[in-house]
């Protein structure tokens, strides 16, 4: 019996040691992975403010549709004391009008607290140009594409196809313009006029924004707002951008015109959802390796964030080969 008691005590001691080493292992894994995330995220790995003076680079690319993670990113940059200036690097054909407006408003709020310059690295068309004019100065590459000032509403007309296959869609509506255009029936003149009024109003808003931010006369605005894109070189005399050059020229403007200290490092700031998901996934994998399945599940759930995208609505987007009429 005494031997059994000693064996039981030894087992308990062994369990305590294993639990201790598991805790130490998880702690070490969190510190190691966190340190990697800290380095990758431009010294902002855990959401704490960066400590070294720097110029923040915010990249705007792809389809602009409104994103909570991007909004939070801009707020983090705005509140970071170490950020002395901001470069908004743009390479996008645009997106939805609502998403572009949201991005513009957020960038304007940022520019009120931080010196900010826009750099067109490839394309700043339609909604992406709305984002660019949020800055007080725009630098574009000579061969960049800029402009496409206009609004687009597209929808398919499947009525001819449905007739051929013998399908008829019935509907009961509270009023003739409800759910128009439907795509299942030809668009009535009244519905087309209603849509044209919405497009025209949003187009007027877009032009007013460009006129205000770029200080254009009515004649100058008419020249650039017919839906065309222009090269970076063409855009300077048209007053769509301020100068041509690379990112270095954008930095020089911050240094000379906004008194940003020279020689500051440029750090990429990214939405948390892009890197935190990887961080939490790595922690979850580490917990799995230690045999802690429940903790692994909770860690993965903590990092499961998805950016909300605005769906549908009017578009401010440039599509080569499509009819980009205002």
PDB file of C-alpha atoms in Angstrom:
ATOM      1  CA  UNK A   1       0.000   0.000   0.000  1.00  0.00           C
ATOM      2  CA  UNK A   2       2.870   2.359   0.839  1.00  0.00           C
ATOM      3  CA  UNK A   3       4.357   1.726  -2.607  1.00  0.00           C
ATOM      4  CA  UNK A   4       1.027   2.574  -4.271  1.00  0.00           C
ATOM      5  CA  UNK A   5       0.805   5.823  -2.304  1.00  0.00           C
ATOM      6  CA  UNK A   6       4.327   6.813  -3.330  1.00  0.00           C
ATOM      7  CA  UNK A   7       3.508   5.988  -6.959  1.00  0.00           C
ATOM      8  CA  UNK A   8       0.380   8.179  -6.777  1.00  0.00           C
ATOM      9  CA  UNK A   9       2.388  11.062  -5.324  1.00  0.00           C
ATOM     10  CA  UNK A  10       5.026  10.712  -8.076  1.00  0.00           C
ATOM     11  CA  UNK A  11       2.329  10.820 -10.731  1.00  0.00           C
ATOM     12  CA  UNK A  12       0.860  13.995  -9.258  1.00  0.00           C
ATOM     13  CA  UNK A  13       4.290  15.615  -9.194  1.00  0.00           C
ATOM     14  CA  UNK A  14       4.850  14.609 -12.822  1.00  0.00           C
ATOM     15  CA  UNK A  15       1.484  16.110 -13.827  1.00  0.00           C
ATOM     16  CA  UNK A  16       2.357  19.393 -12.117  1.00  0.00           C
ATOM     17  CA  UNK A  17       5.675  19.506 -13.980  1.00  0.00           C
ATOM     18  CA  UNK A  18       3.998  18.781 -17.312  1.00  0.00           C
ATOM     19  CA  UNK A  19       1.394  21.499 -16.698  1.00  0.00           C
ATOM     20  CA  UNK A  20       4.135  23.959 -15.769  1.00  0.00           C
ATOM     21  CA  UNK A  21       6.116  23.214 -18.928  1.00  0.00           C
ATOM     22  CA  UNK A  22       2.993  23.511 -21.046  1.00  0.00           C
ATOM     23  CA  UNK A  23       2.344  26.980 -19.644  1.00  0.00           C
ATOM     24  CA  UNK A  24       5.976  27.946 -20.206  1.00  0.00           C
ATOM     25  CA  UNK A  25       5.842  26.565 -23.760  1.00  0.00           C
ATOM     26  CA  UNK A  26       2.664  28.455 -24.636  1.00  0.00           C
ATOM     27  CA  UNK A  27       4.086  31.640 -23.130  1.00  0.00           C
ATOM     28  CA  UNK A  28       7.299  31.274 -25.126  1.00  0.00           C
ATOM     29  CA  UNK A  29       5.345  30.580 -28.311  1.00  0.00           C
ATOM     30  CA  UNK A  30       3.175  33.661 -27.790  1.00  0.00           C
ATOM     31  CA  UNK A  31       6.236  35.839 -27.202  1.00  0.00           C
ATOM     32  CA  UNK A  32       8.079  34.430 -30.241  1.00  0.00           C
ATOM     33  CA  UNK A  33       5.154  34.667 -32.649  1.00  0.00           C
ATOM     34  CA  UNK A  34       4.201  38.047 -31.232  1.00  0.00           C
ATOM     35  CA  UNK A  35       7.735  39.315 -31.799  1.00  0.00           C
ATOM     36  CA  UNK A  36       7.575  38.218 -35.431  1.00  0.00           C
ATOM     37  CA  UNK A  37       4.203  39.899 -35.830  1.00  0.00           C
ATOM     38  CA  UNK A  38       5.607  43.028 -34.182  1.00  0.00           C
ATOM     39  CA  UNK A  39       8.414  43.198 -36.715  1.00  0.00           C
ATOM     40  CA  UNK A  40       6.180  42.415 -39.699  1.00  0.00           C
ATOM     41  CA  UNK A  41       3.524  44.943 -38.747  1.00  0.00           C
ATOM     42  CA  UNK A  42       5.898  47.910 -38.707  1.00  0.00           C
ATOM     43  CA  UNK A  43       6.379  47.961 -34.901  1.00  0.00           C
ATOM     44  CA  UNK A  44       2.663  47.773 -34.235  1.00  0.00           C
ATOM     45  CA  UNK A  45       2.233  44.052 -33.773  1.00  0.00           C
ATOM     46  CA  UNK A  46      -0.192  44.112 -30.869  1.00  0.00           C
ATOM     47  CA  UNK A  47      -1.996  47.343 -31.597  1.00  0.00           C
ATOM     48  CA  UNK A  48       0.334  49.377 -29.366  1.00  0.00           C
ATOM     49  CA  UNK A  49       1.569  52.642 -30.837  1.00  0.00           C
ATOM     50  CA  UNK A  50       4.866  52.484 -32.671  1.00  0.00           C
ATOM     51  CA  UNK A  51       7.654  54.200 -30.722  1.00  0.00           C
ATOM     52  CA  UNK A  52      10.114  55.240 -33.427  1.00  0.00           C
ATOM     53  CA  UNK A  53       9.456  58.417 -35.466  1.00  0.00           C
ATOM     54  CA  UNK A  54       8.423  57.349 -38.935  1.00  0.00           C
ATOM     55  CA  UNK A  55       6.415  58.061 -42.066  1.00  0.00           C
ATOM     56  CA  UNK A  56       3.434  55.720 -42.375  1.00  0.00           C
ATOM     57  CA  UNK A  57       2.554  54.215 -45.736  1.00  0.00           C
ATOM     58  CA  UNK A  58      -1.096  53.276 -46.294  1.00  0.00           C
ATOM     59  CA  UNK A  59      -1.662  51.300 -49.495  1.00  0.00           C
ATOM     60  CA  UNK A  60      -4.965  51.527 -51.361  1.00  0.00           C
ATOM     61  CA  UNK A  61      -5.300  48.789 -53.986  1.00  0.00           C
ATOM     62  CA  UNK A  62      -7.897  46.642 -55.691  1.00  0.00           C
ATOM     63  CA  UNK A  63     -11.623  47.266 -55.647  1.00  0.00           C
ATOM     64  CA  UNK A  64     -12.710  49.909 -53.125  1.00  0.00           C
ATOM     65  CA  UNK A  65     -15.892  48.777 -51.389  1.00  0.00           C
ATOM     66  CA  UNK A  66     -15.779  50.106 -47.840  1.00  0.00           C
ATOM     67  CA  UNK A  67     -13.916  48.214 -45.134  1.00  0.00           C
ATOM     68  CA  UNK A  68     -14.134  48.442 -41.349  1.00  0.00           C
ATOM     69  CA  UNK A  69     -10.570  47.148 -41.036  1.00  0.00           C
ATOM     70  CA  UNK A  70      -9.299  49.959 -43.302  1.00  0.00           C
ATOM     71  CA  UNK A  71     -11.245  52.524 -41.277  1.00  0.00           C
ATOM     72  CA  UNK A  72      -9.665  51.249 -38.067  1.00  0.00           C
ATOM     73  CA  UNK A  73      -6.231  51.268 -39.712  1.00  0.00           C
ATOM     74  CA  UNK A  74      -6.586  54.949 -40.625  1.00  0.00           C
ATOM     75  CA  UNK A  75      -7.702  55.711 -37.065  1.00  0.00           C
ATOM     76  CA  UNK A  76      -4.645  53.905 -35.668  1.00  0.00           C
ATOM     77  CA  UNK A  77      -2.322  55.888 -37.919  1.00  0.00           C
ATOM     78  CA  UNK A  78      -4.095  59.105 -36.951  1.00  0.00           C
ATOM     79  CA  UNK A  79      -3.627  58.415 -33.228  1.00  0.00           C
ATOM     80  CA  UNK A  80      -0.039  57.098 -33.400  1.00  0.00           C
ATOM     81  CA  UNK A  81       2.284  59.702 -31.918  1.00  0.00           C
ATOM     82  CA  UNK A  82       5.339  58.292 -33.695  1.00  0.00           C
ATOM     83  CA  UNK A  83       3.845  58.877 -37.148  1.00  0.00           C
ATOM     84  CA  UNK A  84       5.180  62.210 -38.391  1.00  0.00           C
ATOM     85  CA  UNK A  85       3.712  62.028 -41.898  1.00  0.00           C
ATOM     86  CA  UNK A  86       1.608  59.768 -44.128  1.00  0.00           C
ATOM     87  CA  UNK A  87       1.978  58.536 -47.700  1.00  0.00           C
ATOM     88  CA  UNK A  88      -1.222  57.158 -49.242  1.00  0.00           C
ATOM     89  CA  UNK A  89       0.043  54.874 -52.011  1.00  0.00           C
ATOM     90  CA  UNK A  90      -2.727  54.274 -54.564  1.00  0.00           C
ATOM     91  CA  UNK A  91      -3.055  51.699 -57.316  1.00  0.00           C
ATOM     92  CA  UNK A  92      -6.760  51.014 -57.858  1.00  0.00           C
ATOM     93  CA  UNK A  93      -9.385  51.322 -60.613  1.00  0.00           C
ATOM     94  CA  UNK A  94     -11.962  52.524 -58.059  1.00  0.00           C
ATOM     95  CA  UNK A  95     -15.041  50.816 -56.660  1.00  0.00           C
ATOM     96  CA  UNK A  96     -18.427  51.673 -55.234  1.00  0.00           C
ATOM     97  CA  UNK A  97     -19.327  55.315 -54.705  1.00  0.00           C
ATOM     98  CA  UNK A  98     -20.242  54.699 -51.064  1.00  0.00           C
ATOM     99  CA  UNK A  99     -16.998  52.850 -50.358  1.00  0.00           C
ATOM    100  CA  UNK A 100     -14.988  55.596 -52.048  1.00  0.00           C
ATOM    101  CA  UNK A 101     -16.833  58.304 -50.117  1.00  0.00           C
ATOM    102  CA  UNK A 102     -16.164  56.506 -46.826  1.00  0.00           C
ATOM    103  CA  UNK A 103     -12.472  56.215 -47.639  1.00  0.00           C
ATOM    104  CA  UNK A 104     -12.314  59.889 -48.633  1.00  0.00           C
ATOM    105  CA  UNK A 105     -13.933  61.035 -45.382  1.00  0.00           C
ATOM    106  CA  UNK A 106     -11.574  58.915 -43.287  1.00  0.00           C
ATOM    107  CA  UNK A 107      -8.499  60.179 -45.126  1.00  0.00           C
ATOM    108  CA  UNK A 108      -9.642  63.804 -44.756  1.00  0.00           C
ATOM    109  CA  UNK A 109      -9.945  63.258 -41.001  1.00  0.00           C
ATOM    110  CA  UNK A 110      -6.431  61.799 -41.016  1.00  0.00           C
ATOM    111  CA  UNK A 111      -5.024  64.770 -42.959  1.00  0.00           C
ATOM    112  CA  UNK A 112      -6.336  67.134 -40.282  1.00  0.00           C
ATOM    113  CA  UNK A 113      -3.946  65.558 -37.770  1.00  0.00           C
ATOM    114  CA  UNK A 114      -1.039  64.305 -39.880  1.00  0.00           C
ATOM    115  CA  UNK A 115       0.762  65.773 -42.913  1.00  0.00           C
ATOM    116  CA  UNK A 116      -0.408  63.587 -45.801  1.00  0.00           C
ATOM    117  CA  UNK A 117       0.532  63.177 -49.453  1.00  0.00           C
ATOM    118  CA  UNK A 118      -0.998  60.899 -52.099  1.00  0.00           C
ATOM    119  CA  UNK A 119       1.250  58.899 -54.409  1.00  0.00           C
ATOM    120  CA  UNK A 120      -0.293  57.335 -57.526  1.00  0.00           C
ATOM    121  CA  UNK A 121       1.848  54.260 -58.005  1.00  0.00           C
ATOM    122  CA  UNK A 122      -0.183  52.813 -60.885  1.00  0.00           C
ATOM    123  CA  UNK A 123      -3.809  53.855 -61.257  1.00  0.00           C
ATOM    124  CA  UNK A 124      -6.025  56.333 -59.421  1.00  0.00           C
ATOM    125  CA  UNK A 125      -9.234  56.177 -61.419  1.00  0.00           C
ATOM    126  CA  UNK A 126     -12.815  56.965 -60.453  1.00  0.00           C
ATOM    127  CA  UNK A 127     -13.268  56.058 -56.762  1.00  0.00           C
ATOM    128  CA  UNK A 128      -9.516  55.769 -56.286  1.00  0.00           C
ATOM    129  CA  UNK A 129      -9.143  59.347 -57.523  1.00  0.00           C
ATOM    130  CA  UNK A 130     -11.703  60.366 -54.901  1.00  0.00           C
ATOM    131  CA  UNK A 131      -9.305  58.883 -52.340  1.00  0.00           C
ATOM    132  CA  UNK A 132      -6.340  60.698 -53.890  1.00  0.00           C
ATOM    133  CA  UNK A 133      -7.917  64.159 -53.663  1.00  0.00           C
ATOM    134  CA  UNK A 134      -8.319  63.688 -49.920  1.00  0.00           C
ATOM    135  CA  UNK A 135      -4.620  64.622 -49.747  1.00  0.00           C
ATOM    136  CA  UNK A 136      -3.410  68.211 -50.123  1.00  0.00           C
ATOM    137  CA  UNK A 137      -0.728  67.156 -52.621  1.00  0.00           C
ATOM    138  CA  UNK A 138      -0.705  64.401 -55.257  1.00  0.00           C
ATOM    139  CA  UNK A 139       2.380  62.904 -56.883  1.00  0.00           C
ATOM    140  CA  UNK A 140       1.936  60.456 -59.779  1.00  0.00           C
ATOM    141  CA  UNK A 141       4.269  58.396 -61.887  1.00  0.00           C
ATOM    142  CA  UNK A 142       4.622  59.755 -65.413  1.00  0.00           C
ATOM    143  CA  UNK A 143       2.880  56.717 -66.888  1.00  0.00           C
ATOM    144  CA  UNK A 144       0.247  56.364 -64.166  1.00  0.00           C
ATOM    145  CA  UNK A 145      -3.457  56.489 -65.089  1.00  0.00           C
ATOM    146  CA  UNK A 146      -5.488  59.213 -63.404  1.00  0.00           C
ATOM    147  CA  UNK A 147      -9.065  60.466 -63.616  1.00  0.00           C
ATOM    148  CA  UNK A 148     -12.080  58.601 -65.024  1.00  0.00           C
ATOM    149  CA  UNK A 149     -14.320  61.108 -63.270  1.00  0.00           C
ATOM    150  CA  UNK A 150     -17.787  59.675 -63.672  1.00  0.00           C
ATOM    151  CA  UNK A 151     -20.428  57.332 -62.240  1.00  0.00           C
ATOM    152  CA  UNK A 152     -21.701  54.053 -63.641  1.00  0.00           C
ATOM    153  CA  UNK A 153     -24.781  51.930 -63.015  1.00  0.00           C
ATOM    154  CA  UNK A 154     -24.898  48.630 -64.888  1.00  0.00           C
ATOM    155  CA  UNK A 155     -27.369  45.763 -64.809  1.00  0.00           C
ATOM    156  CA  UNK A 156     -28.152  42.805 -67.104  1.00  0.00           C
ATOM    157  CA  UNK A 157     -31.300  42.607 -69.233  1.00  0.00           C
ATOM    158  CA  UNK A 158     -32.224  38.925 -69.346  1.00  0.00           C
ATOM    159  CA  UNK A 159     -35.707  39.406 -70.781  1.00  0.00           C
ATOM    160  CA  UNK A 160     -34.717  38.313 -74.317  1.00  0.00           C
ATOM    161  CA  UNK A 161     -33.050  35.157 -73.012  1.00  0.00           C
ATOM    162  CA  UNK A 162     -36.041  34.301 -70.823  1.00  0.00           C
ATOM    163  CA  UNK A 163     -38.378  34.670 -73.788  1.00  0.00           C
ATOM    164  CA  UNK A 164     -36.287  32.229 -75.818  1.00  0.00           C
ATOM    165  CA  UNK A 165     -36.298  29.559 -73.119  1.00  0.00           C
ATOM    166  CA  UNK A 166     -39.982  30.141 -72.309  1.00  0.00           C
ATOM    167  CA  UNK A 167     -39.578  31.502 -68.785  1.00  0.00           C
ATOM    168  CA  UNK A 168     -41.773  34.313 -67.502  1.00  0.00           C
ATOM    169  CA  UNK A 169     -41.173  36.044 -64.166  1.00  0.00           C
ATOM    170  CA  UNK A 170     -44.275  37.332 -62.414  1.00  0.00           C
ATOM    171  CA  UNK A 171     -44.139  40.009 -59.700  1.00  0.00           C
ATOM    172  CA  UNK A 172     -46.536  41.915 -57.474  1.00  0.00           C
ATOM    173  CA  UNK A 173     -45.225  45.377 -56.608  1.00  0.00           C
ATOM    174  CA  UNK A 174     -46.434  48.170 -54.387  1.00  0.00           C
ATOM    175  CA  UNK A 175     -45.601  50.726 -57.075  1.00  0.00           C
ATOM    176  CA  UNK A 176     -44.348  50.656 -60.695  1.00  0.00           C
ATOM    177  CA  UNK A 177     -40.784  51.732 -59.807  1.00  0.00           C
ATOM    178  CA  UNK A 178     -40.321  49.242 -56.973  1.00  0.00           C
ATOM    179  CA  UNK A 179     -37.349  46.876 -57.593  1.00  0.00           C
ATOM    180  CA  UNK A 180     -36.475  48.548 -60.899  1.00  0.00           C
ATOM    181  CA  UNK A 181     -34.483  47.657 -62.887  1.00  0.00           C
ATOM    182  CA  UNK A 182     -35.250  43.993 -62.394  1.00  0.00           C
ATOM    183  CA  UNK A 183     -33.287  42.415 -65.228  1.00  0.00           C
ATOM    184  CA  UNK A 184     -36.222  40.111 -65.957  1.00  0.00           C
ATOM    185  CA  UNK A 185     -38.211  42.697 -67.916  1.00  0.00           C
ATOM    186  CA  UNK A 186     -37.199  45.562 -70.229  1.00  0.00           C
ATOM    187  CA  UNK A 187     -36.578  48.790 -68.316  1.00  0.00           C
ATOM    188  CA  UNK A 188     -39.438  51.231 -68.602  1.00  0.00           C
ATOM    189  CA  UNK A 189     -38.754  54.866 -69.584  1.00  0.00           C
ATOM    190  CA  UNK A 190     -39.877  55.956 -66.103  1.00  0.00           C
ATOM    191  CA  UNK A 191     -37.454  53.570 -64.382  1.00  0.00           C
ATOM    192  CA  UNK A 192     -34.616  54.608 -66.683  1.00  0.00           C
ATOM    193  CA  UNK A 193     -35.294  58.278 -65.929  1.00  0.00           C
ATOM    194  CA  UNK A 194     -35.299  57.603 -62.177  1.00  0.00           C
ATOM    195  CA  UNK A 195     -31.946  55.797 -62.395  1.00  0.00           C
ATOM    196  CA  UNK A 196     -30.503  58.544 -64.581  1.00  0.00           C
ATOM    197  CA  UNK A 197     -31.484  61.099 -61.929  1.00  0.00           C
ATOM    198  CA  UNK A 198     -29.591  59.168 -59.241  1.00  0.00           C
ATOM    199  CA  UNK A 199     -26.532  58.774 -61.475  1.00  0.00           C
ATOM    200  CA  UNK A 200     -26.648  62.461 -62.406  1.00  0.00           C
ATOM    201  CA  UNK A 201     -26.885  63.565 -58.776  1.00  0.00           C
ATOM    202  CA  UNK A 202     -23.944  61.392 -57.731  1.00  0.00           C
ATOM    203  CA  UNK A 203     -21.956  62.564 -60.763  1.00  0.00           C
ATOM    204  CA  UNK A 204     -22.577  66.183 -59.715  1.00  0.00           C
ATOM    205  CA  UNK A 205     -21.342  65.325 -56.207  1.00  0.00           C
ATOM    206  CA  UNK A 206     -18.183  63.759 -57.653  1.00  0.00           C
ATOM    207  CA  UNK A 207     -17.472  66.778 -59.872  1.00  0.00           C
ATOM    208  CA  UNK A 208     -18.119  69.183 -57.012  1.00  0.00           C
ATOM    209  CA  UNK A 209     -15.618  67.326 -54.861  1.00  0.00           C
ATOM    210  CA  UNK A 210     -12.967  67.476 -57.592  1.00  0.00           C
ATOM    211  CA  UNK A 211     -13.645  71.163 -58.254  1.00  0.00           C
ATOM    212  CA  UNK A 212     -13.362  72.027 -54.563  1.00  0.00           C
ATOM    213  CA  UNK A 213     -10.267  69.988 -53.767  1.00  0.00           C
ATOM    214  CA  UNK A 214      -8.330  70.725 -56.986  1.00  0.00           C
ATOM    215  CA  UNK A 215      -9.458  74.367 -57.344  1.00  0.00           C
ATOM    216  CA  UNK A 216     -10.768  73.930 -60.903  1.00  0.00           C
ATOM    217  CA  UNK A 217     -12.834  76.405 -62.866  1.00  0.00           C
ATOM    218  CA  UNK A 218     -15.976  75.249 -64.676  1.00  0.00           C
ATOM    219  CA  UNK A 219     -14.080  75.082 -67.947  1.00  0.00           C
ATOM    220  CA  UNK A 220     -11.183  73.142 -66.425  1.00  0.00           C
ATOM    221  CA  UNK A 221     -13.605  70.756 -64.728  1.00  0.00           C
ATOM    222  CA  UNK A 222     -15.517  70.128 -67.974  1.00  0.00           C
ATOM    223  CA  UNK A 223     -12.256  69.163 -69.704  1.00  0.00           C
ATOM    224  CA  UNK A 224     -11.371  66.429 -67.203  1.00  0.00           C
ATOM    225  CA  UNK A 225     -14.795  65.083 -66.169  1.00  0.00           C
ATOM    226  CA  UNK A 226     -15.972  63.284 -69.299  1.00  0.00           C
ATOM    227  CA  UNK A 227     -14.968  59.851 -67.997  1.00  0.00           C
ATOM    228  CA  UNK A 228     -11.529  59.679 -69.612  1.00  0.00           C
ATOM    229  CA  UNK A 229      -8.320  58.638 -67.914  1.00  0.00           C
ATOM    230  CA  UNK A 230      -5.128  60.665 -68.338  1.00  0.00           C
ATOM    231  CA  UNK A 231      -1.473  59.813 -67.935  1.00  0.00           C
ATOM    232  CA  UNK A 232       0.466  61.264 -65.051  1.00  0.00           C
ATOM    233  CA  UNK A 233       2.248  63.624 -67.440  1.00  0.00           C
ATOM    234  CA  UNK A 234      -1.053  64.834 -68.891  1.00  0.00           C
ATOM    235  CA  UNK A 235      -2.556  65.249 -65.434  1.00  0.00           C
ATOM    236  CA  UNK A 236      -0.160  67.958 -64.240  1.00  0.00           C
ATOM    237  CA  UNK A 237      -1.277  70.757 -66.627  1.00  0.00           C
ATOM    238  CA  UNK A 238      -4.876  69.603 -66.149  1.00  0.00           C
ATOM    239  CA  UNK A 239      -4.377  70.120 -62.383  1.00  0.00           C
ATOM    240  CA  UNK A 240      -5.498  66.601 -61.543  1.00  0.00           C
ATOM    241  CA  UNK A 241      -2.137  65.987 -59.863  1.00  0.00           C
ATOM    242  CA  UNK A 242       0.540  68.373 -58.612  1.00  0.00           C
ATOM    243  CA  UNK A 243       3.719  66.753 -59.896  1.00  0.00           C
ATOM    244  CA  UNK A 244       5.154  63.619 -61.469  1.00  0.00           C
ATOM    245  CA  UNK A 245       7.707  61.434 -59.813  1.00  0.00           C
ATOM    246  CA  UNK A 246       8.161  58.481 -57.504  1.00  0.00           C
ATOM    247  CA  UNK A 247       7.585  57.967 -53.815  1.00  0.00           C
ATOM    248  CA  UNK A 248      10.796  59.843 -53.051  1.00  0.00           C
ATOM    249  CA  UNK A 249       9.269  63.020 -54.492  1.00  0.00           C
ATOM    250  CA  UNK A 250       6.258  62.526 -52.227  1.00  0.00           C
ATOM    251  CA  UNK A 251       8.570  62.268 -49.219  1.00  0.00           C
ATOM    252  CA  UNK A 252      10.452  65.393 -50.285  1.00  0.00           C
ATOM    253  CA  UNK A 253       7.169  67.314 -50.356  1.00  0.00           C
ATOM    254  CA  UNK A 254       6.412  66.226 -46.789  1.00  0.00           C
ATOM    255  CA  UNK A 255       9.886  67.322 -45.700  1.00  0.00           C
ATOM    256  CA  UNK A 256       9.947  70.679 -47.467  1.00  0.00           C
ATOM    257  CA  UNK A 257       6.292  71.760 -47.322  1.00  0.00           C
ATOM    258  CA  UNK A 258       5.085  70.158 -44.097  1.00  0.00           C
ATOM    259  CA  UNK A 259       8.307  70.260 -42.041  1.00  0.00           C
ATOM    260  CA  UNK A 260       8.507  66.498 -41.579  1.00  0.00           C
ATOM    261  CA  UNK A 261      11.978  65.534 -40.340  1.00  0.00           C
ATOM    262  CA  UNK A 262      14.335  64.315 -43.037  1.00  0.00           C
ATOM    263  CA  UNK A 263      15.520  60.744 -43.223  1.00  0.00           C
ATOM    264  CA  UNK A 264      12.622  59.129 -41.369  1.00  0.00           C
ATOM    265  CA  UNK A 265      11.995  55.470 -42.178  1.00  0.00           C
ATOM    266  CA  UNK A 266       8.843  54.597 -44.139  1.00  0.00           C
ATOM    267  CA  UNK A 267       6.769  51.886 -42.477  1.00  0.00           C
ATOM    268  CA  UNK A 268       3.906  49.954 -44.041  1.00  0.00           C
ATOM    269  CA  UNK A 269       0.755  50.019 -41.938  1.00  0.00           C
ATOM    270  CA  UNK A 270      -1.752  47.296 -42.769  1.00  0.00           C
ATOM    271  CA  UNK A 271      -5.260  46.446 -41.568  1.00  0.00           C
ATOM    272  CA  UNK A 272      -5.161  44.167 -38.544  1.00  0.00           C
ATOM    273  CA  UNK A 273      -7.262  41.510 -40.253  1.00  0.00           C
ATOM    274  CA  UNK A 274      -4.445  40.868 -42.764  1.00  0.00           C
ATOM    275  CA  UNK A 275      -1.813  39.973 -40.168  1.00  0.00           C
ATOM    276  CA  UNK A 276      -3.650  39.324 -36.900  1.00  0.00           C
ATOM    277  CA  UNK A 277      -5.416  36.382 -38.541  1.00  0.00           C
ATOM    278  CA  UNK A 278      -2.046  34.818 -39.293  1.00  0.00           C
ATOM    279  CA  UNK A 279      -0.858  35.592 -35.756  1.00  0.00           C
ATOM    280  CA  UNK A 280      -3.847  33.964 -34.078  1.00  0.00           C
ATOM    281  CA  UNK A 281      -3.701  31.010 -36.489  1.00  0.00           C
ATOM    282  CA  UNK A 282      -0.060  30.443 -35.557  1.00  0.00           C
ATOM    283  CA  UNK A 283      -0.920  30.573 -31.864  1.00  0.00           C
ATOM    284  CA  UNK A 284      -3.738  28.112 -32.459  1.00  0.00           C
ATOM    285  CA  UNK A 285      -1.348  25.748 -34.229  1.00  0.00           C
ATOM    286  CA  UNK A 286       1.058  25.985 -31.312  1.00  0.00           C
ATOM    287  CA  UNK A 287      -1.708  25.145 -28.849  1.00  0.00           C
ATOM    288  CA  UNK A 288      -2.650  22.131 -31.008  1.00  0.00           C
ATOM    289  CA  UNK A 289       0.929  20.866 -30.863  1.00  0.00           C
ATOM    290  CA  UNK A 290       0.800  21.090 -27.068  1.00  0.00           C
ATOM    291  CA  UNK A 291      -2.396  19.054 -26.990  1.00  0.00           C
ATOM    292  CA  UNK A 292      -4.640  21.971 -25.976  1.00  0.00           C
ATOM    293  CA  UNK A 293      -7.433  21.628 -28.518  1.00  0.00           C
ATOM    294  CA  UNK A 294      -9.921  23.819 -26.661  1.00  0.00           C
ATOM    295  CA  UNK A 295      -7.462  26.703 -26.354  1.00  0.00           C
ATOM    296  CA  UNK A 296      -6.502  26.317 -30.027  1.00  0.00           C
ATOM    297  CA  UNK A 297     -10.141  26.710 -31.063  1.00  0.00           C
ATOM    298  CA  UNK A 298     -10.586  29.835 -28.942  1.00  0.00           C
ATOM    299  CA  UNK A 299      -7.395  31.397 -30.327  1.00  0.00           C
ATOM    300  CA  UNK A 300      -8.513  30.852 -33.916  1.00  0.00           C
ATOM    301  CA  UNK A 301     -11.923  32.290 -33.163  1.00  0.00           C
ATOM    302  CA  UNK A 302     -10.291  35.395 -31.687  1.00  0.00           C
ATOM    303  CA  UNK A 303      -8.566  36.067 -34.984  1.00  0.00           C
ATOM    304  CA  UNK A 304     -11.492  35.287 -37.257  1.00  0.00           C
ATOM    305  CA  UNK A 305     -12.188  38.791 -38.572  1.00  0.00           C
ATOM    306  CA  UNK A 306     -13.565  39.555 -42.023  1.00  0.00           C
ATOM    307  CA  UNK A 307     -13.753  42.965 -43.625  1.00  0.00           C
ATOM    308  CA  UNK A 308     -17.291  44.108 -44.347  1.00  0.00           C
ATOM    309  CA  UNK A 309     -17.729  45.040 -47.995  1.00  0.00           C
ATOM    310  CA  UNK A 310     -20.421  47.301 -49.295  1.00  0.00           C
ATOM    311  CA  UNK A 311     -22.314  45.350 -51.908  1.00  0.00           C
ATOM    312  CA  UNK A 312     -24.179  46.745 -54.909  1.00  0.00           C
ATOM    313  CA  UNK A 313     -25.012  50.371 -55.591  1.00  0.00           C
ATOM    314  CA  UNK A 314     -23.431  52.875 -57.938  1.00  0.00           C
ATOM    315  CA  UNK A 315     -19.892  52.364 -59.174  1.00  0.00           C
ATOM    316  CA  UNK A 316     -17.051  54.814 -59.550  1.00  0.00           C
ATOM    317  CA  UNK A 317     -14.708  52.411 -61.286  1.00  0.00           C
ATOM    318  CA  UNK A 318     -12.613  52.391 -64.437  1.00  0.00           C
ATOM    319  CA  UNK A 319     -12.935  49.316 -66.661  1.00  0.00           C
ATOM    320  CA  UNK A 320     -10.874  49.202 -69.861  1.00  0.00           C
ATOM    321  CA  UNK A 321     -13.076  48.242 -72.759  1.00  0.00           C
ATOM    322  CA  UNK A 322     -16.368  49.178 -71.089  1.00  0.00           C
ATOM    323  CA  UNK A 323     -18.578  52.179 -71.625  1.00  0.00           C
ATOM    324  CA  UNK A 324     -17.460  54.512 -68.851  1.00  0.00           C
ATOM    325  CA  UNK A 325     -19.944  57.248 -69.604  1.00  0.00           C
ATOM    326  CA  UNK A 326     -20.504  59.692 -66.746  1.00  0.00           C
TER     327      UNK A 326
END
